[in-house]
CSV table of C-alpha atoms in Angstrom, one decimal:
chain,number,residue,atom,x,y,z
A,1,MET,CA,10.6,88.4,-45.2
A,2,GLU,CA,11.0,92.2,-45.2
A,3,LEU,CA,8.2,92.4,-47.8
A,4,GLU,CA,6.0,90.1,-45.9
A,5,SER,CA,6.5,92.1,-42.7
A,6,THR,CA,5.7,95.3,-44.5
A,7,LEU,CA,2.4,93.8,-45.8
A,8,VAL,CA,1.5,92.5,-42.3
A,9,THR,CA,1.8,96.1,-40.9
A,10,LYS,CA,-0.2,97.4,-43.9
A,11,TYR,CA,-3.0,94.9,-43.4
A,12,GLU,CA,-3.2,95.4,-39.6
A,13,THR,CA,-3.6,99.1,-40.1
A,14,LEU,CA,-5.9,99.0,-43.1
A,15,PHE,CA,-8.3,96.0,-42.7
A,16,GLN,CA,-9.9,97.4,-39.7
A,17,HIS,CA,-11.4,100.1,-41.8
A,18,LEU,CA,-12.6,97.9,-44.7
A,19,ASP,CA,-15.5,95.6,-45.1
A,20,GLU,CA,-15.1,91.8,-46.1
A,21,ARG,CA,-15.1,92.5,-50.0
A,22,GLN,CA,-12.8,95.4,-49.8
A,23,ARG,CA,-10.1,93.5,-47.7
A,24,ARG,CA,-9.9,90.6,-50.2
A,25,LEU,CA,-9.8,93.1,-53.1
A,26,VAL,CA,-6.9,94.9,-51.6
A,27,ALA,CA,-5.1,91.7,-50.9
A,28,ALA,CA,-5.8,90.4,-54.5
A,29,ALA,CA,-4.4,93.6,-55.9
A,30,ASP,CA,-1.2,93.2,-54.0
A,31,ALA,CA,-1.0,89.6,-55.0
A,32,GLN,CA,-1.5,90.5,-58.7
A,33,GLY,CA,1.3,93.1,-58.4
A,34,LEU,CA,3.8,90.7,-56.9
A,35,GLY,CA,3.3,88.2,-59.8
A,36,ARG,CA,4.1,84.6,-59.4
A,37,GLY,CA,3.9,83.3,-55.7
A,38,GLY,CA,2.3,86.6,-54.8
A,39,ALA,CA,-1.0,84.8,-53.6
A,40,SER,CA,1.0,82.7,-51.1
A,41,ILE,CA,2.9,85.7,-49.7
A,42,VAL,CA,-0.2,87.8,-49.3
A,43,ALA,CA,-2.2,84.9,-47.8
A,44,ARG,CA,0.5,84.6,-45.0
A,45,ALA,CA,0.6,88.3,-44.4
A,46,SER,CA,-3.2,88.9,-44.4
A,47,GLY,CA,-4.5,85.8,-42.8
A,48,LEU,CA,-6.9,85.3,-45.7
A,49,SER,CA,-6.9,81.9,-47.5
A,50,ARG,CA,-5.5,81.3,-51.0
A,51,PRO,CA,-8.9,80.4,-52.3
A,52,THR,CA,-10.3,83.7,-51.1
A,53,ILE,CA,-7.4,85.6,-52.7
A,54,HIS,CA,-7.9,83.7,-56.1
A,55,LYS,CA,-11.6,84.5,-55.9
A,56,ALA,CA,-10.8,88.1,-55.4
A,57,LEU,CA,-8.4,88.1,-58.3
A,58,ARG,CA,-11.3,86.9,-60.5
A,59,GLU,CA,-13.6,89.6,-59.0
A,60,LEU,CA,-11.0,92.3,-60.1
A,61,THR,CA,-11.7,91.3,-63.7
A,62,GLU,CA,-15.5,91.6,-63.4
A,63,GLU,CA,-17.9,94.5,-63.4
A,64,PRO,CA,-17.6,96.5,-60.1
A,65,LEU,CA,-20.5,96.2,-57.7
A,66,ALA,CA,-22.6,99.1,-56.5
A,67,LEU,CA,-21.0,101.2,-53.8
A,68,GLY,CA,-21.5,99.5,-50.4
A,69,GLN,CA,-22.6,96.2,-51.9
A,70,VAL,CA,-20.5,93.3,-50.6
A,71,ARG,CA,-21.9,90.3,-52.6
A,72,LYS,CA,-23.6,89.9,-56.0
A,73,ALA,CA,-27.4,89.9,-56.1
A,74,GLY,CA,-28.7,86.5,-55.1
A,75,ALA,CA,-25.4,85.4,-53.5
A,76,GLY,CA,-25.1,83.9,-50.0
A,77,ARG,CA,-26.9,81.1,-48.3
A,78,LYS,CA,-30.4,80.6,-49.5
A,79,ARG,CA,-33.2,80.8,-47.0
A,80,VAL,CA,-35.6,77.7,-46.4
A,81,GLU,CA,-39.1,78.9,-46.7
A,82,ASP,CA,-40.9,75.6,-47.2
A,83,PRO,CA,-44.0,75.8,-44.9
A,84,ALA,CA,-44.5,72.1,-45.1
A,85,LEU,CA,-40.9,71.5,-44.0
A,86,LEU,CA,-41.1,73.8,-41.1
A,87,LYS,CA,-44.5,72.3,-40.0
A,88,ARG,CA,-43.2,68.8,-40.2
A,89,LEU,CA,-40.0,69.8,-38.3
A,90,GLU,CA,-42.1,71.2,-35.4
A,91,GLN,CA,-44.1,68.0,-35.4
A,92,LEU,CA,-41.0,65.9,-35.0
A,93,ILE,CA,-39.5,68.1,-32.3
A,94,ASP,CA,-42.7,68.2,-30.3
A,95,PRO,CA,-42.4,66.4,-27.0
A,96,ALA,CA,-45.7,64.7,-27.6
A,97,THR,CA,-44.2,62.6,-30.5
A,98,ARG,CA,-42.3,60.6,-27.7
A,99,GLY,CA,-45.6,58.7,-27.1
A,100,ASP,CA,-46.6,58.7,-30.9
A,101,PRO,CA,-45.9,55.0,-32.1
A,102,MET,CA,-45.8,56.4,-35.7
A,103,SER,CA,-43.0,59.0,-34.9
A,104,ALA,CA,-39.7,58.4,-36.7
A,105,LEU,CA,-37.9,59.6,-33.8
A,106,ARG,CA,-39.6,57.8,-31.0
A,107,TRP,CA,-36.6,55.7,-30.0
A,108,THR,CA,-33.6,58.0,-31.0
A,109,SER,CA,-32.2,61.2,-29.7
A,110,LYS,CA,-33.6,64.4,-31.5
A,111,SER,CA,-30.2,65.5,-32.7
A,112,THR,CA,-30.1,67.6,-35.8
A,113,ARG,CA,-28.6,64.8,-37.8
A,114,HIS,CA,-31.5,62.4,-36.9
A,115,LEU,CA,-33.9,65.1,-37.6
A,116,ALA,CA,-32.4,65.7,-41.0
A,117,GLN,CA,-32.4,62.1,-41.8
A,118,ALA,CA,-36.1,61.8,-40.8
A,119,LEU,CA,-37.1,64.8,-42.9
A,120,SER,CA,-35.0,63.6,-46.0
A,121,ALA,CA,-36.7,60.2,-45.8
A,122,GLU,CA,-40.1,62.0,-46.1
A,123,GLY,CA,-38.9,63.9,-49.2
A,124,HIS,CA,-37.5,67.2,-47.5
A,125,GLU,CA,-33.9,67.2,-48.5
A,126,VAL,CA,-32.1,69.2,-45.8
A,127,SER,CA,-28.6,69.1,-44.0
A,128,HIS,CA,-28.3,69.0,-40.3
A,129,GLU,CA,-26.8,72.5,-40.4
A,130,THR,CA,-30.0,73.7,-42.1
A,131,VAL,CA,-32.1,71.9,-39.4
A,132,SER,CA,-30.1,73.7,-36.7
A,133,GLN,CA,-30.7,77.1,-38.2
A,134,LEU,CA,-34.5,76.3,-38.7
A,135,LEU,CA,-34.8,75.2,-35.1
A,136,ARG,CA,-33.2,78.5,-33.8
A,137,GLY,CA,-35.6,80.5,-36.1
A,138,LEU,CA,-38.5,78.5,-34.5
A,139,GLY,CA,-37.3,79.5,-31.0
A,140,TYR,CA,-35.8,76.1,-30.0
A,141,SER,CA,-32.4,75.7,-28.2
A,142,LEU,CA,-30.4,72.9,-26.9
A,143,GLN,CA,-31.3,72.4,-23.2
A,144,ALA,CA,-30.6,69.8,-20.5
A,145,ASN,CA,-33.1,68.2,-18.2
A,146,ALA,CA,-34.2,70.5,-15.4
A,147,LYS,CA,-34.6,68.9,-11.9
A,148,MET,CA,-37.8,70.7,-10.8
A,149,LEU,CA,-40.3,68.0,-10.2
A,150,GLU,CA,-40.2,66.9,-6.6
A,151,GLY,CA,-42.9,64.2,-6.9
A,152,ASN,CA,-45.5,63.7,-4.2
A,153,GLN,CA,-45.1,66.1,-1.2
A,154,HIS,CA,-45.9,65.3,2.3
A,155,PRO,CA,-48.9,67.5,3.3
A,156,ASP,CA,-47.0,68.8,6.4
A,157,ARG,CA,-43.8,69.5,4.4
A,158,ASN,CA,-43.9,73.3,4.9
A,159,GLU,CA,-45.1,73.0,8.5
A,160,GLN,CA,-42.0,70.9,9.3
A,161,PHE,CA,-39.7,73.3,7.8
A,162,GLU,CA,-41.3,76.1,9.8
A,163,TYR,CA,-41.0,73.9,13.0
A,164,ILE,CA,-37.3,73.3,12.4
A,165,ASN,CA,-36.8,77.1,11.8
A,166,LYS,CA,-38.6,78.0,14.9
A,167,LEU,CA,-36.6,75.6,17.1
A,168,SER,CA,-33.4,76.7,15.5
A,169,LYS,CA,-34.0,80.3,16.4
A,170,ARG,CA,-34.9,79.3,19.9
A,171,PHE,CA,-31.8,77.3,20.4
A,172,MET,CA,-29.5,80.0,18.9
A,173,ARG,CA,-31.0,82.7,21.2
A,174,ALA,CA,-30.1,80.6,24.2
A,175,GLU,CA,-26.6,80.2,22.7
A,176,ASP,CA,-27.1,76.4,22.2
A,177,PRO,CA,-25.6,74.9,19.1
A,178,VAL,CA,-27.7,74.0,16.0
A,179,ILE,CA,-26.0,71.7,13.5
A,180,SER,CA,-27.0,70.3,10.1
A,181,VAL,CA,-25.6,67.0,9.4
A,182,ASP,CA,-25.3,64.7,6.3
A,183,THR,CA,-23.0,62.4,4.4
A,184,LYS,CA,-21.5,63.8,1.3
A,185,LYS,CA,-21.3,61.6,-1.8
A,186,LYS,CA,-18.7,59.0,-1.5
A,187,GLU,CA,-15.5,59.5,-3.5
A,188,LEU,CA,-13.2,57.0,-5.1
A,189,VAL,CA,-9.6,57.5,-3.8
A,190,GLY,CA,-7.0,57.3,-6.5
A,191,PRO,CA,-5.9,58.9,-9.7
A,192,TYR,CA,-9.4,59.1,-11.1
A,193,ALA,CA,-10.9,61.8,-13.5
A,194,ARG,CA,-13.0,64.5,-11.8
A,195,GLY,CA,-15.3,67.1,-13.2
A,196,GLY,CA,-14.0,70.6,-13.6
A,197,ARG,CA,-10.8,72.1,-14.8
A,198,GLU,CA,-7.8,73.8,-13.2
A,199,TRP,CA,-4.8,75.7,-14.6
A,200,GLN,CA,-1.9,73.6,-15.7
A,201,PRO,CA,1.1,74.2,-18.1
A,202,ARG,CA,-0.2,74.1,-21.7
A,203,GLY,CA,-0.3,70.5,-23.1
A,204,GLU,CA,0.3,69.0,-19.6
A,205,PRO,CA,-3.0,67.9,-18.2
A,206,GLU,CA,-3.2,65.8,-14.9
A,207,ARG,CA,-3.0,62.2,-16.1
A,208,VAL,CA,-5.7,60.0,-14.6
A,209,LEU,CA,-7.0,56.4,-15.1
A,210,VAL,CA,-9.2,55.7,-18.1
A,211,HIS,CA,-11.6,53.5,-16.1
A,212,ASP,CA,-13.0,54.2,-12.7
A,213,PHE,CA,-12.5,50.7,-11.2
A,214,ILE,CA,-12.2,51.0,-7.4
A,215,ASP,CA,-8.7,50.4,-6.0
A,216,PRO,CA,-9.2,47.7,-3.3
A,217,LYS,CA,-6.2,49.2,-1.3
A,218,LEU,CA,-7.3,52.8,-1.4
A,219,GLY,CA,-11.1,52.3,-1.4
A,220,LYS,CA,-13.4,55.1,-1.1
A,221,ALA,CA,-13.6,58.4,1.1
A,222,ILE,CA,-16.8,58.9,3.1
A,223,PRO,CA,-17.1,62.5,4.2
A,224,TYR,CA,-19.7,63.0,7.0
A,225,GLY,CA,-20.3,66.7,7.5
A,226,VAL,CA,-21.3,68.8,10.5
A,227,TYR,CA,-22.3,72.4,9.8
A,228,ASP,CA,-22.6,74.7,12.6
A,229,VAL,CA,-25.5,77.1,11.5
A,230,GLY,CA,-24.8,79.8,14.1
A,231,GLN,CA,-21.1,79.9,13.6
A,232,ASP,CA,-20.9,79.3,9.9
A,233,GLN,CA,-18.2,76.6,10.5
A,234,GLY,CA,-18.0,73.1,9.2
A,235,TRP,CA,-16.4,69.8,10.4
A,236,VAL,CA,-15.9,66.8,8.2
A,237,ASN,CA,-15.1,63.3,9.5
A,238,VAL,CA,-13.5,61.4,6.4
A,239,GLY,CA,-14.4,57.7,7.0
A,240,ILE,CA,-12.8,54.8,5.2
A,241,ASP,CA,-15.3,51.9,6.0
A,242,HIS,CA,-19.1,52.1,6.0
A,243,ASP,CA,-21.6,54.8,6.2
A,244,THR,CA,-23.7,53.7,9.2
A,245,ALA,CA,-25.5,55.3,12.1
A,246,SER,CA,-22.6,54.6,14.4
A,247,PHE,CA,-20.3,56.5,11.9
A,248,ALA,CA,-22.7,59.4,11.9
A,249,ALA,CA,-22.9,59.7,15.7
A,250,GLN,CA,-19.1,59.3,16.0
A,251,SER,CA,-18.7,62.1,13.5
A,252,ILE,CA,-20.9,64.4,15.6
A,253,ARG,CA,-18.9,63.2,18.8
A,254,ARG,CA,-15.6,64.2,17.2
A,255,TRP,CA,-17.0,67.6,16.1
A,256,TRP,CA,-18.2,68.3,19.6
A,257,ARG,CA,-14.9,67.4,21.2
A,258,SER,CA,-12.7,69.4,18.8
A,259,MET,CA,-14.8,72.3,17.8
A,260,GLY,CA,-18.3,72.5,19.4
A,261,ALA,CA,-17.3,72.3,23.1
A,262,PRO,CA,-14.8,75.2,23.0
A,263,LEU,CA,-17.4,77.4,21.0
A,264,TYR,CA,-20.3,76.6,23.4
A,265,PRO,CA,-18.9,76.2,26.9
A,266,GLY,CA,-22.2,76.8,28.5
A,267,ALA,CA,-24.4,74.8,26.2
A,268,LYS,CA,-27.1,72.7,27.8
A,269,ARG,CA,-28.6,71.1,24.7
A,270,LEU,CA,-27.9,70.4,21.0
A,271,LEU,CA,-30.2,70.6,18.0
A,272,VAL,CA,-29.3,68.2,15.1
A,273,CYS,CA,-31.1,68.8,11.8
A,274,ALA,CA,-30.8,65.7,9.5
A,275,ASP,CA,-32.3,64.1,6.4
A,276,GLY,CA,-35.2,61.7,6.8
A,277,GLY,CA,-33.2,58.7,5.4
A,278,GLY,CA,-29.6,57.4,5.2
A,279,SER,CA,-27.4,56.7,8.1
A,280,ASN,CA,-29.1,59.3,10.2
A,281,GLY,CA,-32.7,58.6,9.1
A,282,TYR,CA,-35.7,58.8,11.5
A,283,ARG,CA,-36.6,55.2,11.1
A,284,SER,CA,-33.2,53.9,12.1
A,285,ARG,CA,-33.2,52.3,15.6
A,286,LEU,CA,-29.4,52.3,15.6
A,287,TRP,CA,-29.4,56.1,15.0
A,288,LYS,CA,-31.5,56.6,18.1
A,289,PHE,CA,-29.5,54.2,20.1
A,290,GLU,CA,-26.2,56.0,19.2
A,291,LEU,CA,-27.8,59.4,19.9
A,292,GLN,CA,-28.6,58.1,23.4
A,293,ARG,CA,-24.9,57.2,23.9
A,294,LEU,CA,-23.8,60.5,22.6
A,295,ALA,CA,-26.2,62.4,24.8
A,296,THR,CA,-24.9,60.6,27.8
A,297,ASP,CA,-21.3,61.1,26.8
A,298,MET,CA,-21.9,64.9,26.3
A,299,GLY,CA,-24.1,65.2,29.4
A,300,MET,CA,-26.8,67.2,27.5
A,301,GLU,CA,-30.1,66.7,25.7
A,302,ILE,CA,-30.0,66.1,22.0
A,303,THR,CA,-33.0,67.2,20.0
A,304,ALA,CA,-33.2,65.6,16.5
A,305,CYS,CA,-35.4,67.1,13.7
A,306,HIS,CA,-35.6,65.4,10.3
A,307,LEU,CA,-36.4,66.9,7.0
A,308,PRO,CA,-39.6,65.7,5.3
A,309,PRO,CA,-39.2,62.9,2.8
A,310,GLY,CA,-37.9,64.0,-0.6
A,311,THR,CA,-36.4,67.3,0.6
A,312,SER,CA,-32.8,66.5,1.3
A,313,LYS,CA,-31.6,69.2,-1.1
A,314,TRP,CA,-32.9,71.7,1.3
A,315,ASN,CA,-30.6,70.6,4.1
A,316,LYS,CA,-28.5,73.7,4.9
A,317,ILE,CA,-25.3,71.6,4.8
A,318,GLU,CA,-25.8,70.9,1.2
A,319,HIS,CA,-25.5,74.5,-0.1
A,320,ARG,CA,-23.6,76.0,2.8
A,321,LEU,CA,-20.7,73.4,3.2
A,322,PHE,CA,-20.8,70.6,0.6
A,323,SER,CA,-21.2,72.8,-2.4
A,324,HIS,CA,-18.1,74.9,-1.5
A,325,ILE,CA,-16.0,71.7,-0.8
A,326,THR,CA,-17.1,70.5,-4.3
A,327,MET,CA,-15.9,73.8,-5.9
A,328,ASN,CA,-12.7,73.7,-4.0
A,329,TRP,CA,-11.6,70.3,-5.3
A,330,ARG,CA,-13.0,70.5,-8.9
A,331,GLY,CA,-10.5,69.1,-11.4
A,332,ARG,CA,-8.3,67.7,-8.7
A,333,PRO,CA,-7.8,63.8,-8.5
A,334,LEU,CA,-8.3,62.6,-4.9
A,335,VAL,CA,-5.1,60.4,-5.0
A,336,SER,CA,-5.1,59.6,-1.3
A,337,HIS,CA,-7.2,60.1,1.9
A,338,ASP,CA,-4.7,62.8,3.0
A,339,VAL,CA,-5.5,64.8,-0.2
A,340,VAL,CA,-9.2,64.5,0.6
A,341,VAL,CA,-8.7,65.8,4.1
A,342,ASN,CA,-6.5,68.6,3.1
A,343,LEU,CA,-8.7,69.8,0.3
A,344,ILE,CA,-11.7,69.8,2.5
A,345,GLY,CA,-9.8,71.6,5.3
A,346,ALA,CA,-8.6,74.3,2.9
A,347,THR,CA,-12.2,75.2,1.9
A,348,ARG,CA,-12.9,79.0,2.6
A,349,THR,CA,-15.4,81.4,1.4
A,350,THR,CA,-15.5,85.2,1.3
A,351,SER,CA,-18.6,85.1,3.6
A,352,GLY,CA,-16.4,83.6,6.5
A,353,LEU,CA,-17.0,79.9,6.2
A,354,LYS,CA,-14.2,77.8,7.8
A,355,VAL,CA,-13.9,74.1,7.6
A,356,ALA,CA,-11.8,71.5,9.6
A,357,ALA,CA,-11.5,67.9,8.5
A,358,ARG,CA,-10.0,64.8,10.0
A,359,LEU,CA,-9.4,61.2,8.8
A,360,GLY,CA,-11.4,58.6,10.7
A,361,LYS,CA,-9.9,55.1,10.6
A,362,ARG,CA,-12.5,53.2,12.6
A,363,LYS,CA,-14.4,50.3,11.4
A,364,TYR,CA,-18.1,50.4,11.3
A,365,PRO,CA,-19.7,47.1,10.5
A,366,THR,CA,-23.1,46.9,8.8
A,367,GLY,CA,-26.2,44.9,9.9
A,368,VAL,CA,-25.8,45.8,13.6
A,369,GLU,CA,-29.1,44.7,15.4
A,370,VAL,CA,-30.6,46.9,17.9
A,371,THR,CA,-32.8,44.8,20.2
A,372,ASP,CA,-35.9,45.9,22.0
A,373,THR,CA,-33.9,45.7,25.3
A,374,MET,CA,-31.4,48.1,23.8
A,375,MET,CA,-34.2,50.5,22.7
A,376,GLU,CA,-35.8,50.5,26.1
A,377,SER,CA,-32.6,52.2,27.3
A,378,VAL,CA,-33.2,55.2,24.9
A,379,ASN,CA,-34.6,58.1,26.9
A,380,LEU,CA,-36.5,59.4,24.0
A,381,LYS,CA,-39.4,61.9,24.1
A,382,PRO,CA,-41.4,62.5,20.9
A,383,HIS,CA,-42.6,66.0,20.2
A,384,ALA,CA,-46.2,66.8,19.8
A,385,PHE,CA,-45.7,67.7,16.2
A,386,HIS,CA,-44.7,64.7,14.2
A,387,GLY,CA,-43.0,62.9,17.0
A,388,GLU,CA,-41.5,60.5,14.3
A,389,TRP,CA,-39.5,63.4,12.9
A,390,ASN,CA,-39.0,65.5,16.0
A,391,TYR,CA,-37.8,64.1,19.3
A,392,THR,CA,-35.5,64.8,22.2
A,393,ILE,CA,-33.2,62.3,23.8
A,394,ALA,CA,-32.1,63.0,27.4
A,395,PRO,CA,-28.8,61.6,28.9
A,396,ASN,CA,-29.0,58.5,31.0
A,397,GLU,CA,-27.7,58.6,34.5
A,398,VAL,CA,-24.1,57.2,34.7
């Protein structure tokens, strides 16, 4: 053990000044001097493998290489320089081959193993490792799909964004609240796997269920968020039933009572920015009817502005609130509704974002019919610009 410790110290000091060949020759010389069992001792001390040391022992008996030369002439991995192979590889990897009925890879993933098999079947014998090197040499790399195509855009898309921005500034100058609302992705409640990692004792990961079958007792968590644009504060009502227009309106009501009213004691109106669909969509009669009830309860006008179709990712609540909540609970199984509420409420950012969350245990049945008579009670005034997206609901006299 003393000898091995001495060798460890020697190699740690010496190897940092030597190249690959010099290190193995020094180790081989020590192994040769130690006699039987020397290769094993040197391997443990140097970190080199026994085959490397035995190779170096043979090199000690051969003609020395020129000074500075690490390998013999012609040694090392051979480069593939077959123009026909490279041309065929580029043809296989070309996206256009997806529509080519004669392509060998039309219905399979273009992994290096599948590419190597296709090339070998055509007479180009290569391994998948070689294919990987060739692809990098040709300027290719592994890439995921990029969500960049938005499909057909509404012709007034930009004008609607400008309209919402103009209204928001007008409301905030008057110290009236502007909120962005939406329902975050529903989450299974229970010991289920979640994306992301967090620090745990080595070898003791959080144990979760193998399959994501919903627990009928725990159900799902439905976080409906309200983001106060002017105050950079968030409120999340965590529902346990259904994501309906009644649930959306009740979430705004709860925000106003607990957070909004104390922040805006002199407010005379409220601006709600929402997506074009979902529980707060502009086509929903129940949404408008619930906003009427909310306006009457609050005693102030509510102006609703909806984002154009296909632009929900631009809703401020997505990147100013929901994204931070997602980062805060990454890698944490949401084992109960209380855990969901506490993780959301603990969300903070260095820019000053604060979030409050409460559990909502009310039931919100689906399929609620809003009759024409009920709609006649909605005191709704469409705006001149896209009145279906932009409208104001005044409170009814009580």
